[in-house]
PDB file of C-alpha atoms in Angstrom:
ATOM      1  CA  UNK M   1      36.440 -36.074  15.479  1.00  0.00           C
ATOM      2  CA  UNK M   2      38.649 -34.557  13.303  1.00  0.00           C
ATOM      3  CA  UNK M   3      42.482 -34.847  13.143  1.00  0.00           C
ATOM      4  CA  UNK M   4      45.186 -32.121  14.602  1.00  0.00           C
ATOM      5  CA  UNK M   5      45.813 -31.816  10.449  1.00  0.00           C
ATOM      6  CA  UNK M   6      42.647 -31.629   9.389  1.00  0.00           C
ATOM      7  CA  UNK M   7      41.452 -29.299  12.273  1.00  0.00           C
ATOM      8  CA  UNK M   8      44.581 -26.988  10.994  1.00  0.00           C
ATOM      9  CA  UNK M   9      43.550 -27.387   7.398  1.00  0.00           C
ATOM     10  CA  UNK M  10      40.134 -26.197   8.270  1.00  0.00           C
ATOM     11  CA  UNK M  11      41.343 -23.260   9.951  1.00  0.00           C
ATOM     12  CA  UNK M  12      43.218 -22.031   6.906  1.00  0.00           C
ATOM     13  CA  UNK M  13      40.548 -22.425   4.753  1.00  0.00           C
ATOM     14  CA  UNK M  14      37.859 -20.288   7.544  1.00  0.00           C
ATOM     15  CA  UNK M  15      40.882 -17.315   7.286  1.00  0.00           C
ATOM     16  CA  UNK M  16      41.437 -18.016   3.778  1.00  0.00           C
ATOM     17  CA  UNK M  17      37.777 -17.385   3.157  1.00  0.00           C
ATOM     18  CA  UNK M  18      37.795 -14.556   5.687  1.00  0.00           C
ATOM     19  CA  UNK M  19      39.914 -12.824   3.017  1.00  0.00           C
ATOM     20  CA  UNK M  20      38.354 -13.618  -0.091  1.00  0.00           C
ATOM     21  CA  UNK M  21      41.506 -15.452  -1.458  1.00  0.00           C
ATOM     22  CA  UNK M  22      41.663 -18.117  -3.808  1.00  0.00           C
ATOM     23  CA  UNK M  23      43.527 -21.470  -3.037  1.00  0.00           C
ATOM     24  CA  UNK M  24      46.251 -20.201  -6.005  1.00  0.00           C
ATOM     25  CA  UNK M  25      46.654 -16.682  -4.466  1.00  0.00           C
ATOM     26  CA  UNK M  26      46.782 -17.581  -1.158  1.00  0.00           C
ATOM     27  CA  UNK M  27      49.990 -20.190  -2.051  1.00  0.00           C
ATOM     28  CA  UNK M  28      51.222 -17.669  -4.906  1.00  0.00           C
ATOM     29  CA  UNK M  29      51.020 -14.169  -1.934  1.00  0.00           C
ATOM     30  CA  UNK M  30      52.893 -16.678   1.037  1.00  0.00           C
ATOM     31  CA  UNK M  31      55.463 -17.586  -1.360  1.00  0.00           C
ATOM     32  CA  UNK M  32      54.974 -20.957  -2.940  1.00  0.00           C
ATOM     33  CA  UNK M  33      55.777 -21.521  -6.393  1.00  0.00           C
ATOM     34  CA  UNK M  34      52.324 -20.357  -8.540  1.00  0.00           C
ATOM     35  CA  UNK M  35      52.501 -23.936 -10.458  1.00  0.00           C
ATOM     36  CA  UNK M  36      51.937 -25.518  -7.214  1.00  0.00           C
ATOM     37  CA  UNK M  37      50.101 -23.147  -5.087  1.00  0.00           C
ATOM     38  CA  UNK M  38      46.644 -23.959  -5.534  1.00  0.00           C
ATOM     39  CA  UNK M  39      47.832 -27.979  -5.261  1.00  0.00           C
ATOM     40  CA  UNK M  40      49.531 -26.960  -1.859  1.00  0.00           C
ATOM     41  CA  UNK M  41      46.808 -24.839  -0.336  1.00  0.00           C
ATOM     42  CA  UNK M  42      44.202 -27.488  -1.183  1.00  0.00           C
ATOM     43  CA  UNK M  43      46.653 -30.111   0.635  1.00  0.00           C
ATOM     44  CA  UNK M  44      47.134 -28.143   3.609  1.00  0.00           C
ATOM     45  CA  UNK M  45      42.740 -27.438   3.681  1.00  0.00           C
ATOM     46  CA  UNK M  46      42.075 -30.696   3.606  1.00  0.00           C
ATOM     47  CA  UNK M  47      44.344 -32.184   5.774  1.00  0.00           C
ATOM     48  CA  UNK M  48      46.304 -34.171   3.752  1.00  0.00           C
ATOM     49  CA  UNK M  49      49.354 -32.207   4.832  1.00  0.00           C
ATOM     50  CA  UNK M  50      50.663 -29.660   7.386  1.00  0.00           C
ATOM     51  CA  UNK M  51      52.899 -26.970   6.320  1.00  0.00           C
ATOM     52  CA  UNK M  52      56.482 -26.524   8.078  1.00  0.00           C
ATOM     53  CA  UNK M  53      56.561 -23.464  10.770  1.00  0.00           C
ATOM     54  CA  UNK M  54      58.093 -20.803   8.149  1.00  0.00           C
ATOM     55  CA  UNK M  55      54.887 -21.562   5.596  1.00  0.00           C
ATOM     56  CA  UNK M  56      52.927 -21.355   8.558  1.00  0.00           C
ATOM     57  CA  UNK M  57      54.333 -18.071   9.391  1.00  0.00           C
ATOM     58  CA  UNK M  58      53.914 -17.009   5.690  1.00  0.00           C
ATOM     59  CA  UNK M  59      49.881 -17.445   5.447  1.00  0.00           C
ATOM     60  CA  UNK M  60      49.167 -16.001   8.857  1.00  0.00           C
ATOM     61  CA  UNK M  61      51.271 -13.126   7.349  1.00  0.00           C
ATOM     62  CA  UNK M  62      48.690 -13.239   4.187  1.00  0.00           C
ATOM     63  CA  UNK M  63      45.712 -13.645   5.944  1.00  0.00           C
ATOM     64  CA  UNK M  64      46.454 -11.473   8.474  1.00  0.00           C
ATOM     65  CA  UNK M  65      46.357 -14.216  11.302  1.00  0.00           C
ATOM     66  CA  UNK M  66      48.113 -14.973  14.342  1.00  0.00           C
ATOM     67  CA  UNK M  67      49.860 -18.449  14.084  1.00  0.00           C
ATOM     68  CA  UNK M  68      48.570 -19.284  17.121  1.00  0.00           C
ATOM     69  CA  UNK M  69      44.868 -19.414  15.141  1.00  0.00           C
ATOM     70  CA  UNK M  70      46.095 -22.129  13.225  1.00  0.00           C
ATOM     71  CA  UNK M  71      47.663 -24.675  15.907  1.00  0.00           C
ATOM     72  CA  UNK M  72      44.316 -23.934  19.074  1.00  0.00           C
ATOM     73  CA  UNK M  73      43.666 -27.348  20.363  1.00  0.00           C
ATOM     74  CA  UNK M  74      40.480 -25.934  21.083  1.00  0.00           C
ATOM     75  CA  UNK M  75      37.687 -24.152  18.659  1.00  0.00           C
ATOM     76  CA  UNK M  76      36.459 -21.555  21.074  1.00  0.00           C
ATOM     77  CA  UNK M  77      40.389 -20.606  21.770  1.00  0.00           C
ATOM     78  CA  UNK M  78      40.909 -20.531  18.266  1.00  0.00           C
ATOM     79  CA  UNK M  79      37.717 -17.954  17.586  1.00  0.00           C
ATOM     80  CA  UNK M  80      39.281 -15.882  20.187  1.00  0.00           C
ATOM     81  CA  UNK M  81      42.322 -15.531  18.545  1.00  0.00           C
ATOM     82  CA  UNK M  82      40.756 -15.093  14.992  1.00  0.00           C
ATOM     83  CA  UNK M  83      38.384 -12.024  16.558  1.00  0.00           C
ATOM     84  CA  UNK M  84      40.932 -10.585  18.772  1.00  0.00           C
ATOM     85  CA  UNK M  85      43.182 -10.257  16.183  1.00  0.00           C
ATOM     86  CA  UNK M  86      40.449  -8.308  14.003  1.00  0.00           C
ATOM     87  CA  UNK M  87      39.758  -6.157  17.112  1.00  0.00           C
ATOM     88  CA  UNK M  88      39.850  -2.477  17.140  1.00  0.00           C
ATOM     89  CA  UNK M  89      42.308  -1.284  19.835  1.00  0.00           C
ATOM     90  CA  UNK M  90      40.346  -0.536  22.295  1.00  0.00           C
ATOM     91  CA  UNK M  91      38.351  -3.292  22.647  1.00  0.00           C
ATOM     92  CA  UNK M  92      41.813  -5.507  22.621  1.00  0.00           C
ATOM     93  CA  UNK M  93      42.485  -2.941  25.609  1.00  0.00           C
ATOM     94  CA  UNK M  94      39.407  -3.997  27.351  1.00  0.00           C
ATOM     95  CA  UNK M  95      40.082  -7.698  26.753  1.00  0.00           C
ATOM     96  CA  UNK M  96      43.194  -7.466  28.139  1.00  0.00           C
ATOM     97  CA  UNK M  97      41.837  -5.746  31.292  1.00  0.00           C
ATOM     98  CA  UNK M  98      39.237  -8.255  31.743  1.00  0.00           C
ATOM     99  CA  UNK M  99      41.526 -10.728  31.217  1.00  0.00           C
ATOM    100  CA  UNK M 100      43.909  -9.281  33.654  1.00  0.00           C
ATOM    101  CA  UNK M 101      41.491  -9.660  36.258  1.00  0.00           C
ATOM    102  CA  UNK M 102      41.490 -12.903  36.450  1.00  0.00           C
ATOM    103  CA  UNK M 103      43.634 -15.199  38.275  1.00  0.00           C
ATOM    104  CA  UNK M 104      46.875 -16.343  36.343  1.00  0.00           C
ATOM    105  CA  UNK M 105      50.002 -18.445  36.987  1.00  0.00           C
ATOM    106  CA  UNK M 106      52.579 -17.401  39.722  1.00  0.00           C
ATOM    107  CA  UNK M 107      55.091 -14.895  38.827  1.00  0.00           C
ATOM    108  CA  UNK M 108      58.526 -16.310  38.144  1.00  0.00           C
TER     109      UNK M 108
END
């Protein structure tokens, strides 16, 4: 079973690929020094490290990603996210009605 990291690292690299990005242009477009960037992204794909919050922020930004993608304890959660996200309007609009059927926590 993969780890937390490497379950985020994998992630990145499904959106990076998503995009048709490079490791280096990924890094270079989110803001990371282009003499490390391609070092970095690899890192971060394969585990090895997590980014802080703020890069985090950055390649969602890039890859056009909600954060939330990245950090899913679970992989069908995580698809969700990736496809809603890439959703025309209206179908978010009928997700969210769907959605809203269904029972949720009390109001506060």
């Amino acid at each position: 079973m993969p780890t937390e990291d490497e379950r985020w690292g994998a992630r990145l690299k499904q959106a990076r690929l998503a995009a048709g990005l490079s490791q280096k242009s990924l890094g270079i477009e989110a803001g990371i020094d282009q003499f490390v960037a391609s070092t970095r992204i690899n890192r971060y794909e394969l585990g090895v490290h997590k980014p802080d919050l703020l890069t985090a922020q950055n390649l969602a930004k890039v890859l056009d990603v909600s954060v939330a993608f990245f950090y899913a304890e679970e992989d069908d959660i995580a698809e969700m996210i990736f496809r809603y996200g890439r959703a025309k309007a209206s179908v978010r609009a009928n997700v969210r009605k769907l959605l809203a059927e269904l029972p949720g926590p009390p109001a506060l």
